[in-house]
Structures are given as structure tokens and as C-alpha cells.
Amino acid sequence: MTKFLIDQQVQDIELPENLKLNTFLQEFHSDCPHPECSFGFYGFAFGQSPFPVPKPVQDALIKNASKGAYAAVQGFPELREAIARYNKKNFGYDVDPRRVYVGPGTKELIFNLMEILHGTVILPTPAWLGYLPQIRFLKKNYHMLHVRSNGKITPNDLEHLTLRLHDRQKILILNNPNNPTGLVYSQLELEEITDVCRKHDILVISDEIYAQTTYDINKFVSMGRIYPEGTFVTNGLSKSHAAGGYRLGYVIFPQHTYDLRQQFKKILATEYTATSTPIQHAAIAGFQDSPEMDEYFEITRKIHQIMGDYTFQVLNKIEGVKTTKPEATFYLMANFNAYSDYFLANKISNSQKFSESLIQHPYHTALVGGDSLVLERTDFSARIAFVDYDGASAMQNYVHNPPKTASDKLEFVNNNAPKIVAGLKMIQRYLKDIQSKTDSEIAKLETNIKKTR
Ligand SMILES: Cc1ncc(COP(=O)(O)O)c(C=O)c1O
């Protein structure tokens, strides 16, 4: 049998965390011997919108299934125009369509941007688990910037770090709204960050894939508006249109970047020729201004908010647990560090072991631990995604009878997301069990000590 030699650079790359998570969940689940576990697990781990792909997008895809010709590298003009109009209408960001480039997902485009832009990458942490493997694969210099307790980077911390970096150009990855915290930067916060960026030659890749999920949409401000000469805005169909599997994203280049865009085109053409033609047609329907799309965004963000508020309230009622209060996305970040002594007493010495123990029988609860969010291994924080419910039926029920009062909303969660309700109870039970196991071990030890005296 031939032995295949694999390039050393690839061998050195760690499995990206999303693959790790998949493998881990599959392996674990097939191993569990208890028959009552056949339902699966409480899924707080995967970051996927639960809603159906909007009907106009599905229809456009079906209608254009016969279109097999290659598209232009940077995307169809009609799509780039639709994206430009979408940004103006929804986010007040007025851009020339020639600054919009379409690609097969924002993950790919972020990778392509880091390929062509020289400079040290500044990665705020906690971070989405997708960035770091890319940075490492590209062998970029990088520095982490750990956020303060309010969950956001501060201009002072950014400036402090930048003064230590010697590259002429730096690249800040700003993810706003943020995965994993669910937080949204205000206009003032973005302006203060921009001041530092202008002063120290920092370009920004502003990953705004969750922009449209901002619960109060007026609160979202695109970094592109604040720092138009230095920001690459990325967004796409994956989260707002529940179509991650369509693989379509876009980047809006900063102003005055004609030459850079030609270089970028070269890279895209070299790597993947163009984005799928039928998918681009579907995306035109998704970004076009229409009452159906407006209604879809409105309903889905309202449901995300109801689930987010519920998850926030339940978790923060558990003694010692603190979480961010999400203002967008379908995530929050929960801090379980108050339990670290109990974890250590139970041989749970790092966040990986924490997520492993929580998925064990009888808890079967999957979340993303701190090590997958680029935090210290001993930081017992975790990302909780609140999407484990049937989105299609939740949307129908919402339209039929929109919950208004706090008790309507609670009823809505109980009726539409029973696994979220039960899963959060499991987290509470797990923490209680860890505590009582430790207490009974201590009591046993004390009795033994007394006996030997
Ligand atoms: C912060 C963030 N950026 C980018 C992506 C990936 O987007 P796409 O599907 O467009 O590649 C995700 C998906 O989980 C994400 O959470």
C-alpha cells in the first residue's frame, strides 16, 4: 500500500474546533449505553439558525437550477447591486456596488483577506472558533486581545497592545455583533476604536454576519460607516437567512481600493473561480428589498430575543453563574468560574474536561467550552447557543399569536423550545451535583480524619 506523504504545513494544523466538536459529539453519543439517551442531547453547542431558508430564496434557487454557466469572479452585478441596496436600507451604509465582492461564505473571504493583507493580526478573545486555525494556517503573526469583563475591547487596551507591535500595518478582527457574547458595539465605542486604528495603521475586518439578528435593529452600527477608509465588512446568508449550507458571503471593501480589489480578484480566481451561479440568484432574492424578507427578519430576530432573554434569566438565577446579556445573535457567554474549586475537586481541571463531563450521562448537554473560544484552558466560561428548537413551527406560532407580555413569552418558550427549558435545568442539576459530590467527599474526609485521631 502506498504511503501518502502529507505536506508538513497541513500536518501541523490542528483540527478546527467545529470539526472537533462534531467528532466529539458523534463519538460520545454512539458510546452512551443508556437506552433513555436515544433522544440525542441538549444542543447548546452548534451555532446554526433553526429557521427555514426564506421562501423567496428557496424559490429563486429552484427557478435558477438550470443555470450552469460560470459566474464572474467577484459575483453578478445584479447581486452586488442588491447587496449594496441591502446595506443602505438595513444598516445605513451607502456603498458603490463595485466595492462588493461575493464569495462562497464569509469564512472563505476572511481567509482570502488575510492572505492578501500584510500585517500582524489582532484577535480579540473570546472569539469565534473559526479565526485562529486560519491565522495559524497562513502563518500570520498574531496577538490576542483579551476583552474586559464587559465583554468588549477597549480603545486603551487596543492602543496598549498596538504600541508593542512593530509591523507597519495591523489587522484587527472585530466581530460585531459578537459570537460568543451576543453583545453589540455602540456607535461611540466604534468611534473610539476607530481613533486608535487611524492613529496606528490598523485595518479592520469587521465580521458582521450577525448584524441582521440585532434584536433592536436600530442599535446596530456598521464599522464600515464609522471607518470607511479602513474597514472590510463581511456578511452573508448564513445566519440572517438561515442558509449556512448555501455558502454565500460578501465583503465590502474600504473606499479607494481599486488596485487592492484587482489583486483580490486574482486570488479568488486562482482559488475557486467563482461562487455558484444558482446560489447567487437565490441570494439576489434574499438581499432584495421585499416585504417578505422584512417580515422574515423581524419575526426571526424577535424569536431569537425571546429565547435569549429566557436563557439569560434562567442561567443568571443559578447561584454563582453570570452571563452576558445578548442584544443580538443566538448566543451568550456564561461564566462558571465560581464553581472552579468544585470542578477541580472532581478532577475537572480545564474547560475541555468541563464540556466532556457535562455531556456524560445523565446530563447530555453540549456546549462550547472556553478552550474552543480561544480562552485560557482553565477558564470555565462557555458559549451557550439557544437554537435547539423547531424554528419553522416557532415562526408559525409566532405569526399566529405573537407573544406580548412576559408571561406570553414564557409560555412561548415552554411550548416551542422544551429542549432549551429542559437543557438549562440539566445545567443547573449538573452544577448542584458537582457541589454536593464535593461536599460529601469533604464530609467523608473529615470523618476519616476524626477516626484516625
Ligand atoms: C462570527 C462568525 N463569522 C463567520 C461565520 C461563518 O460564516 P459563513 O457561513 O458565511 O462562512 C460564523 C459561523 O458560525 C460565525 O459565527
Short mmCIF file of C-alpha atoms and ligand atoms in Angstrom, two decimals:
data_model
loop_
_atom_site.label_atom_id
_atom_site.label_comp_id
_atom_site.label_asym_id
_atom_site.label_seq_id
_atom_site.Cartn_x
_atom_site.Cartn_y
_atom_site.Cartn_z
CA MET A 1 0.00 0.00 0.00
CA THR A 2 1.34 3.40 -0.96
CA LYS A 3 2.19 5.66 1.91
CA PHE A 4 0.92 9.14 1.20
CA LEU A 5 3.14 11.92 2.33
CA ILE A 6 1.20 14.88 3.59
CA ASP A 7 2.56 18.38 3.46
CA GLN A 8 4.11 19.30 6.79
CA GLN A 9 2.22 22.61 6.90
CA VAL A 10 -1.09 20.73 6.82
CA GLN A 11 0.06 18.17 9.37
CA ASP A 12 0.85 21.00 11.76
CA ILE A 13 -2.66 22.44 11.63
CA GLU A 14 -4.93 21.44 14.48
CA LEU A 15 -8.39 20.18 13.70
CA PRO A 16 -10.64 23.27 13.58
CA GLU A 17 -12.86 23.41 16.62
CA ASN A 18 -16.12 22.93 14.70
CA LEU A 19 -14.86 19.60 13.35
CA LYS A 20 -13.53 18.68 16.77
CA LEU A 21 -16.93 19.39 18.27
CA ASN A 22 -18.72 17.30 15.67
CA THR A 23 -16.41 14.36 16.15
CA PHE A 24 -16.63 14.66 19.90
CA LEU A 25 -20.44 14.70 19.93
CA GLN A 26 -20.74 11.81 17.49
CA GLU A 27 -18.19 9.69 19.28
CA PHE A 28 -19.70 10.34 22.62
CA HIS A 29 -23.25 9.72 21.58
CA SER A 30 -22.65 6.36 19.96
CA ASP A 31 -20.84 5.31 23.13
CA CYS A 32 -23.59 6.03 25.63
CA PRO A 33 -25.05 2.70 26.79
CA HIS A 34 -28.17 4.10 28.45
CA PRO A 35 -31.33 3.44 26.41
CA GLU A 36 -33.00 6.60 27.69
CA CYS A 37 -30.38 8.66 25.86
CA SER A 38 -31.73 7.81 22.44
CA PHE A 39 -33.25 11.28 22.00
CA GLY A 40 -29.80 12.77 21.46
CA PHE A 41 -28.54 15.59 23.66
CA TYR A 42 -29.44 19.11 24.69
CA GLY A 43 -27.79 21.06 21.93
CA PHE A 44 -26.35 24.32 23.17
CA ALA A 45 -23.21 23.82 21.08
CA PHE A 46 -23.96 24.30 17.38
CA GLY A 47 -24.28 27.82 16.04
CA GLN A 48 -26.90 27.26 13.39
CA SER A 49 -30.11 29.22 12.89
CA PRO A 50 -33.14 26.97 13.48
CA PHE A 51 -35.37 28.72 10.95
CA PRO A 52 -36.21 27.60 7.41
CA VAL A 53 -34.47 29.29 4.48
CA PRO A 54 -36.80 32.18 3.45
CA LYS A 55 -39.30 31.16 0.79
CA PRO A 56 -38.24 33.78 -1.83
CA VAL A 57 -34.65 32.48 -1.54
CA GLN A 58 -35.74 28.84 -1.96
CA ASP A 59 -37.97 29.74 -4.92
CA ALA A 60 -35.20 31.66 -6.66
CA LEU A 61 -32.85 28.73 -6.22
CA ILE A 62 -35.35 26.32 -7.76
CA LYS A 63 -36.07 28.70 -10.61
CA ASN A 64 -32.40 29.07 -11.44
CA ALA A 65 -31.31 25.47 -11.04
CA SER A 66 -30.77 25.18 -14.80
CA LYS A 67 -28.17 27.98 -14.87
CA GLY A 68 -24.92 26.12 -15.19
CA ALA A 69 -22.59 28.77 -16.61
CA TYR A 70 -19.68 30.12 -14.58
CA ALA A 71 -20.31 33.50 -13.00
CA ALA A 72 -17.96 36.49 -12.86
CA VAL A 73 -15.24 36.07 -10.21
CA GLN A 74 -16.49 38.86 -7.96
CA GLY A 75 -20.19 37.98 -8.36
CA PHE A 76 -23.07 39.02 -10.62
CA PRO A 77 -23.57 42.78 -11.00
CA GLU A 78 -27.28 42.35 -10.02
CA LEU A 79 -26.27 40.62 -6.80
CA ARG A 80 -23.61 43.19 -5.93
CA GLU A 81 -26.17 45.94 -6.54
CA ALA A 82 -28.77 44.15 -4.39
CA ILE A 83 -26.20 43.80 -1.58
CA ALA A 84 -25.32 47.50 -1.84
CA ARG A 85 -29.00 48.47 -1.58
CA TYR A 86 -29.50 46.00 1.29
CA ASN A 87 -26.69 47.65 3.24
CA LYS A 88 -28.05 51.11 2.62
CA LYS A 89 -31.59 50.21 3.62
CA ASN A 90 -30.84 47.99 6.61
CA PHE A 91 -27.61 49.42 8.04
CA GLY A 92 -27.44 52.93 6.57
CA TYR A 93 -24.16 52.02 4.85
CA ASP A 94 -24.05 53.58 1.39
CA VAL A 95 -21.53 51.79 -0.84
CA ASP A 96 -20.71 51.65 -4.52
CA PRO A 97 -21.59 48.09 -5.69
CA ARG A 98 -18.11 47.84 -7.21
CA ARG A 99 -16.79 47.64 -3.66
CA VAL A 100 -18.85 44.49 -3.03
CA TYR A 101 -17.25 41.09 -3.75
CA VAL A 102 -19.18 37.87 -3.40
CA GLY A 103 -17.63 34.57 -2.30
CA PRO A 104 -18.52 31.09 -1.07
CA GLY A 105 -19.12 32.08 2.56
CA THR A 106 -17.59 34.78 4.70
CA LYS A 107 -15.20 32.29 6.26
CA GLU A 108 -13.52 31.86 2.89
CA LEU A 109 -13.49 35.61 2.26
CA ILE A 110 -11.95 36.35 5.65
CA PHE A 111 -9.28 33.79 4.83
CA ASN A 112 -8.70 35.40 1.42
CA LEU A 113 -8.43 38.84 3.02
CA MET A 114 -5.84 37.65 5.49
CA GLU A 115 -3.97 36.05 2.60
CA ILE A 116 -3.57 39.31 0.73
CA LEU A 117 -3.20 41.76 3.58
CA HIS A 118 0.22 42.07 5.07
CA GLY A 119 0.41 42.61 8.82
CA THR A 120 0.03 41.31 12.35
CA VAL A 121 -3.45 40.11 13.23
CA ILE A 122 -5.07 41.30 16.45
CA LEU A 123 -7.63 38.79 17.64
CA PRO A 124 -9.94 39.83 20.48
CA THR A 125 -10.82 36.91 22.75
CA PRO A 126 -13.13 35.20 23.46
CA ALA A 127 -13.52 34.65 19.74
CA TRP A 128 -15.49 32.64 17.22
CA LEU A 129 -13.69 29.35 16.81
CA GLY A 130 -13.14 29.84 13.07
CA TYR A 131 -10.47 32.54 13.02
CA LEU A 132 -7.50 31.03 14.80
CA PRO A 133 -6.94 27.94 12.61
CA GLN A 134 -6.94 30.25 9.58
CA ILE A 135 -4.44 32.63 11.13
CA ARG A 136 -2.20 29.70 12.03
CA PHE A 137 -2.55 28.08 8.62
CA LEU A 138 -1.48 31.32 6.96
CA LYS A 139 1.41 31.59 9.42
CA LYS A 140 0.45 35.16 10.26
CA ASN A 141 1.90 36.91 13.24
CA TYR A 142 -0.90 37.39 15.69
CA HIS A 143 -1.70 38.68 19.15
CA MET A 144 -4.71 38.03 21.30
CA LEU A 145 -6.50 40.90 22.92
CA HIS A 146 -8.48 39.65 25.87
CA VAL A 147 -11.67 41.63 26.44
CA ARG A 148 -12.52 43.22 29.78
CA SER A 149 -15.33 41.99 31.98
CA ASN A 150 -17.90 43.95 29.96
CA GLY A 151 -17.13 41.61 27.03
CA LYS A 152 -15.80 44.26 24.63
CA ILE A 153 -12.37 45.50 23.64
CA THR A 154 -11.47 48.96 24.86
CA PRO A 155 -9.56 51.59 22.87
CA ASN A 156 -6.96 51.78 25.65
CA ASP A 157 -6.23 48.07 25.56
CA LEU A 158 -6.06 48.15 21.78
CA GLU A 159 -3.62 51.06 21.83
CA HIS A 160 -1.53 49.47 24.53
CA LEU A 161 -1.15 46.27 22.52
CA THR A 162 -0.52 48.11 19.26
CA LEU A 163 2.37 50.05 20.74
CA ARG A 164 4.16 46.73 21.21
CA LEU A 165 3.68 45.64 17.60
CA HIS A 166 6.27 46.61 15.04
CA ASP A 167 4.52 45.79 11.78
CA ARG A 168 3.68 48.85 9.70
CA GLN A 169 0.16 47.53 9.20
CA LYS A 170 -2.05 45.69 11.66
CA ILE A 171 -5.35 43.85 11.09
CA LEU A 172 -8.00 43.88 13.79
CA ILE A 173 -10.67 41.21 13.59
CA LEU A 174 -13.77 42.80 15.01
CA ASN A 175 -16.79 40.56 15.27
CA ASN A 176 -19.83 42.73 15.80
CA PRO A 177 -22.44 41.60 16.85
CA ASN A 178 -20.31 39.14 18.68
CA ASN A 179 -20.12 35.40 18.74
CA PRO A 180 -19.87 34.15 21.56
CA THR A 181 -21.08 37.05 23.75
CA GLY A 182 -24.13 38.24 21.79
CA LEU A 183 -23.04 41.82 22.51
CA VAL A 184 -23.23 44.76 20.10
CA TYR A 185 -20.77 47.68 19.96
CA SER A 186 -22.33 51.14 20.20
CA GLN A 187 -21.51 53.92 17.76
CA LEU A 188 -19.41 55.67 20.40
CA GLU A 189 -17.41 52.52 21.13
CA LEU A 190 -16.74 52.05 17.42
CA GLU A 191 -15.67 55.69 17.07
CA GLU A 192 -13.19 55.33 19.91
CA ILE A 193 -11.75 52.14 18.40
CA THR A 194 -11.54 53.93 15.04
CA ASP A 195 -9.47 56.75 16.56
CA VAL A 196 -6.86 54.19 17.64
CA CYS A 197 -6.99 52.42 14.26
CA ARG A 198 -6.40 55.66 12.37
CA LYS A 199 -3.53 56.63 14.63
CA HIS A 200 -1.75 53.27 14.42
CA ASP A 201 -2.44 51.95 10.89
CA ILE A 202 -4.84 49.25 11.90
CA LEU A 203 -7.14 47.85 9.24
CA VAL A 204 -10.36 46.24 10.42
CA ILE A 205 -12.01 43.08 9.19
CA SER A 206 -15.46 43.68 10.62
CA ASP A 207 -17.28 40.36 10.67
CA GLU A 208 -20.91 41.49 10.74
CA ILE A 209 -22.52 38.14 9.91
CA TYR A 210 -24.99 38.59 12.81
CA ALA A 211 -25.90 42.24 12.02
CA GLN A 212 -29.44 41.44 10.93
CA THR A 213 -30.13 39.44 14.12
CA THR A 214 -29.72 42.54 16.34
CA TYR A 215 -32.86 42.47 18.48
CA ASP A 216 -33.31 46.22 18.28
CA ILE A 217 -32.04 46.68 14.74
CA ASN A 218 -31.57 50.44 15.25
CA LYS A 219 -28.80 49.65 17.72
CA PHE A 220 -26.58 48.06 15.11
CA VAL A 221 -23.97 50.34 13.54
CA SER A 222 -21.66 49.03 10.85
CA MET A 223 -17.96 49.70 11.37
CA GLY A 224 -17.90 50.46 7.64
CA ARG A 225 -19.83 53.66 8.32
CA ILE A 226 -17.50 54.80 11.07
CA TYR A 227 -14.18 53.87 9.49
CA PRO A 228 -14.94 53.65 5.74
CA GLU A 229 -11.36 54.03 4.59
CA GLY A 230 -10.03 51.13 6.69
CA THR A 231 -12.82 48.59 7.15
CA PHE A 232 -13.58 45.38 5.27
CA VAL A 233 -17.15 44.46 6.19
CA THR A 234 -18.11 40.81 5.80
CA ASN A 235 -21.63 39.41 5.89
CA GLY A 236 -23.71 36.80 4.09
CA LEU A 237 -26.66 34.44 4.01
CA SER A 238 -25.57 32.05 6.75
CA LYS A 239 -27.12 33.49 9.91
CA SER A 240 -29.73 36.11 8.96
CA HIS A 241 -31.14 33.91 6.18
CA ALA A 242 -30.55 30.58 7.97
CA ALA A 243 -28.64 29.37 4.92
CA GLY A 244 -25.14 28.46 6.10
CA GLY A 245 -25.20 25.49 3.75
CA TYR A 246 -25.76 27.71 0.70
CA ARG A 247 -22.23 29.02 1.21
CA LEU A 248 -22.61 32.61 0.17
CA GLY A 249 -20.96 35.61 1.73
CA TYR A 250 -19.73 39.02 0.68
CA VAL A 251 -17.09 41.54 1.58
CA ILE A 252 -17.43 45.29 1.21
CA PHE A 253 -14.02 46.79 0.57
CA PRO A 254 -12.94 50.11 2.08
CA GLN A 255 -13.11 53.24 -0.08
CA HIS A 256 -10.40 53.85 -2.68
CA THR A 257 -9.26 50.26 -3.05
CA TYR A 258 -9.38 49.71 -6.82
CA ASP A 259 -5.87 48.20 -7.05
CA LEU A 260 -6.36 46.06 -3.98
CA ARG A 261 -9.59 44.69 -5.41
CA GLN A 262 -7.82 43.65 -8.60
CA GLN A 263 -5.31 41.71 -6.51
CA PHE A 264 -8.13 40.15 -4.55
CA LYS A 265 -9.86 39.10 -7.76
CA LYS A 266 -6.68 37.31 -8.77
CA ILE A 267 -6.70 35.32 -5.53
CA LEU A 268 -10.38 34.37 -5.85
CA ALA A 269 -9.93 33.29 -9.47
CA THR A 270 -6.92 31.22 -8.51
CA GLU A 271 -8.63 29.51 -5.61
CA TYR A 272 -12.24 28.91 -6.62
CA THR A 273 -13.05 30.63 -9.94
CA ALA A 274 -16.44 31.99 -8.82
CA THR A 275 -19.37 31.44 -6.48
CA SER A 276 -22.12 29.01 -7.53
CA THR A 277 -24.41 30.59 -10.15
CA PRO A 278 -27.81 29.31 -8.88
CA ILE A 279 -26.87 30.26 -5.32
CA GLN A 280 -26.08 33.79 -6.44
CA HIS A 281 -29.55 34.01 -7.97
CA ALA A 282 -31.05 32.79 -4.70
CA ALA A 283 -29.02 35.41 -2.85
CA ILE A 284 -30.42 38.19 -5.05
CA ALA A 285 -33.88 37.26 -3.72
CA GLY A 286 -32.52 37.21 -0.14
CA PHE A 287 -30.94 40.66 -0.32
CA GLN A 288 -33.61 42.31 -2.42
CA ASP A 289 -35.90 44.74 -0.68
CA SER A 290 -39.19 42.91 -0.16
CA PRO A 291 -41.97 42.82 2.43
CA GLU A 292 -41.48 39.04 2.79
CA MET A 293 -37.82 39.42 3.69
CA ASP A 294 -38.57 42.29 6.08
CA GLU A 295 -41.16 40.16 7.82
CA TYR A 296 -38.81 37.19 7.98
CA PHE A 297 -36.04 39.27 9.61
CA GLU A 298 -38.48 40.88 12.02
CA ILE A 299 -40.01 37.61 13.23
CA THR A 300 -36.75 35.68 13.47
CA ARG A 301 -34.97 38.38 15.44
CA LYS A 302 -37.94 38.64 17.83
CA ILE A 303 -37.84 34.88 18.43
CA HIS A 304 -34.05 34.95 18.96
CA GLN A 305 -34.62 37.68 21.53
CA ILE A 306 -37.31 35.72 23.39
CA MET A 307 -35.07 32.64 23.56
CA GLY A 308 -32.05 34.77 24.52
CA ASP A 309 -33.86 36.62 27.30
CA TYR A 310 -35.18 33.35 28.69
CA THR A 311 -31.76 31.65 28.62
CA PHE A 312 -30.18 34.73 30.21
CA GLN A 313 -32.75 34.84 33.01
CA VAL A 314 -32.61 31.15 33.85
CA LEU A 315 -28.83 30.94 33.89
CA ASN A 316 -28.37 34.09 35.96
CA LYS A 317 -30.73 32.72 38.60
CA ILE A 318 -28.31 29.86 39.26
CA GLU A 319 -26.10 30.83 42.15
CA GLY A 320 -22.60 31.80 41.03
CA VAL A 321 -23.39 31.82 37.29
CA LYS A 322 -23.02 35.06 35.37
CA THR A 323 -23.65 35.58 31.68
CA THR A 324 -23.52 38.29 29.08
CA LYS A 325 -26.92 39.73 28.17
CA PRO A 326 -27.32 39.13 24.45
CA GLU A 327 -28.50 42.02 22.28
CA ALA A 328 -28.11 40.08 19.01
CA THR A 329 -27.17 36.61 17.69
CA PHE A 330 -28.30 33.34 19.23
CA TYR A 331 -25.52 33.02 21.79
CA LEU A 332 -24.50 34.17 25.17
CA MET A 333 -21.35 33.59 27.12
CA ALA A 334 -21.74 32.05 30.57
CA ASN A 335 -19.13 32.23 33.28
CA PHE A 336 -18.97 29.19 35.58
CA ASN A 337 -15.68 30.12 37.26
CA ALA A 338 -17.36 30.44 40.65
CA TYR A 339 -17.51 26.63 40.53
CA SER A 340 -13.84 26.13 39.73
CA ASP A 341 -12.97 24.72 43.19
CA TYR A 342 -15.75 22.19 42.83
CA PHE A 343 -14.61 21.32 39.32
CA LEU A 344 -11.04 20.84 40.47
CA ALA A 345 -12.17 18.66 43.40
CA ASN A 346 -13.90 16.46 40.81
CA LYS A 347 -10.83 16.24 38.57
CA ILE A 348 -12.33 18.62 36.05
CA SER A 349 -9.18 20.59 35.59
CA ASN A 350 -9.90 22.51 32.39
CA SER A 351 -12.71 23.69 30.15
CA GLN A 352 -12.41 20.71 27.80
CA LYS A 353 -12.99 18.35 30.73
CA PHE A 354 -15.88 20.54 31.82
CA SER A 355 -17.68 20.17 28.48
CA GLU A 356 -16.87 16.45 28.44
CA SER A 357 -18.31 15.90 31.90
CA LEU A 358 -21.46 17.84 31.04
CA ILE A 359 -22.13 15.65 28.03
CA GLN A 360 -21.80 12.48 30.10
CA HIS A 361 -24.77 10.55 31.30
CA PRO A 362 -27.18 11.69 32.74
CA TYR A 363 -26.67 15.33 31.70
CA HIS A 364 -26.16 15.01 27.95
CA THR A 365 -25.77 18.70 27.50
CA ALA A 366 -23.50 20.01 24.76
CA LEU A 367 -21.94 23.46 24.95
CA VAL A 368 -18.78 25.07 23.63
CA GLY A 369 -16.14 25.32 26.33
CA GLY A 370 -13.66 28.15 26.82
CA ASP A 371 -10.79 26.34 25.12
CA SER A 372 -12.75 26.44 21.86
CA LEU A 373 -13.33 30.16 22.28
CA VAL A 374 -9.62 30.93 22.46
CA LEU A 375 -9.67 31.41 26.24
CA GLU A 376 -7.26 30.02 28.82
CA ARG A 377 -7.79 26.30 29.26
CA THR A 378 -8.58 26.85 32.92
CA ASP A 379 -11.26 29.45 32.21
CA PHE A 380 -14.60 27.80 32.90
CA SER A 381 -16.59 30.05 30.60
CA ALA A 382 -18.72 28.59 27.84
CA ARG A 383 -20.81 29.61 24.89
CA ILE A 384 -24.48 28.71 25.05
CA ALA A 385 -26.37 28.71 21.74
CA PHE A 386 -30.14 28.92 22.17
CA VAL A 387 -31.32 27.32 18.93
CA ASP A 388 -32.36 23.80 19.88
CA TYR A 389 -35.99 24.03 18.76
CA ASP A 390 -38.13 23.66 15.65
CA GLY A 391 -37.77 27.06 14.01
CA ALA A 392 -40.44 26.53 11.33
CA SER A 393 -43.15 25.77 13.84
CA ALA A 394 -41.97 28.53 16.22
CA MET A 395 -42.32 31.03 13.34
CA GLN A 396 -45.83 29.82 12.53
CA ASN A 397 -46.86 30.02 16.17
CA TYR A 398 -45.35 33.47 16.49
CA VAL A 399 -47.28 34.78 13.48
CA HIS A 400 -50.48 33.15 14.67
CA ASN A 401 -50.27 34.61 18.15
CA PRO A 402 -47.32 36.98 18.80
CA PRO A 403 -46.40 36.86 22.50
CA LYS A 404 -46.50 40.32 24.08
CA THR A 405 -46.33 40.13 27.85
CA ALA A 406 -43.60 38.46 29.91
CA SER A 407 -45.89 35.54 30.69
CA ASP A 408 -46.85 35.13 26.98
CA LYS A 409 -43.16 34.94 26.19
CA LEU A 410 -42.52 32.36 28.88
CA GLU A 411 -45.40 30.28 27.55
CA PHE A 412 -43.97 30.67 24.04
CA VAL A 413 -40.60 29.28 25.18
CA ASN A 414 -42.24 26.40 27.09
CA ASN A 415 -44.38 25.44 24.11
CA ASN A 416 -41.84 25.93 21.35
CA ALA A 417 -38.48 25.17 22.91
CA PRO A 418 -38.93 22.40 25.50
CA LYS A 419 -35.37 21.17 24.95
CA ILE A 420 -33.95 24.57 25.85
CA VAL A 421 -36.07 24.56 29.02
CA ALA A 422 -35.01 21.02 29.95
CA GLY A 423 -31.37 21.55 28.93
CA LEU A 424 -30.99 24.59 31.16
CA LYS A 425 -32.43 22.56 34.04
CA MET A 426 -29.80 19.94 33.32
CA ILE A 427 -27.02 22.52 33.60
CA GLN A 428 -28.44 23.55 36.96
CA ARG A 429 -28.66 19.93 38.10
CA TYR A 430 -25.09 19.27 36.97
CA LEU A 431 -23.77 22.20 39.00
CA LYS A 432 -25.74 21.09 42.06
CA ASP A 433 -24.44 17.53 41.72
CA ILE A 434 -20.84 18.70 41.40
CA GLN A 435 -21.29 20.75 44.54
CA SER A 436 -22.93 18.02 46.60
CA LYS A 437 -20.42 15.38 45.43
CA THR A 438 -17.62 17.64 46.63
CA ASP A 439 -19.36 18.38 49.92
CA SER A 440 -19.95 14.70 50.63
CA GLU A 441 -16.31 13.89 49.77
CA ILE A 442 -15.16 16.59 52.20
CA ALA A 443 -17.52 15.27 54.89
CA LYS A 444 -16.13 11.73 54.38
CA LEU A 445 -12.57 13.01 54.62
CA GLU A 446 -13.35 14.88 57.82
CA THR A 447 -14.90 11.75 59.37
CA ASN A 448 -11.84 9.71 58.42
CA ILE A 449 -9.53 12.31 59.95
CA LYS A 450 -11.55 12.27 63.18
CA LYS A 451 -11.44 8.44 63.27
CA THR A 452 -7.66 8.32 62.88
CA ARG A 453 -7.09 10.83 65.67
C1 LIG B 1 -18.62 35.02 13.82
C2 LIG B 1 -18.79 34.18 12.61
N1 LIG B 1 -18.22 34.55 11.46
C3 LIG B 1 -18.34 33.81 10.35
C4 LIG B 1 -19.06 32.63 10.37
C5 LIG B 1 -19.12 31.80 9.11
O1 LIG B 1 -19.88 32.39 8.16
P1 LIG B 1 -20.05 31.76 6.70
O2 LIG B 1 -21.04 30.65 6.80
O3 LIG B 1 -20.52 32.91 5.88
O4 LIG B 1 -18.71 31.27 6.26
C6 LIG B 1 -19.67 32.20 11.54
C7 LIG B 1 -20.39 30.91 11.58
O5 LIG B 1 -20.56 30.29 12.60
C8 LIG B 1 -19.54 32.99 12.69
O6 LIG B 1 -20.11 32.63 13.84
#
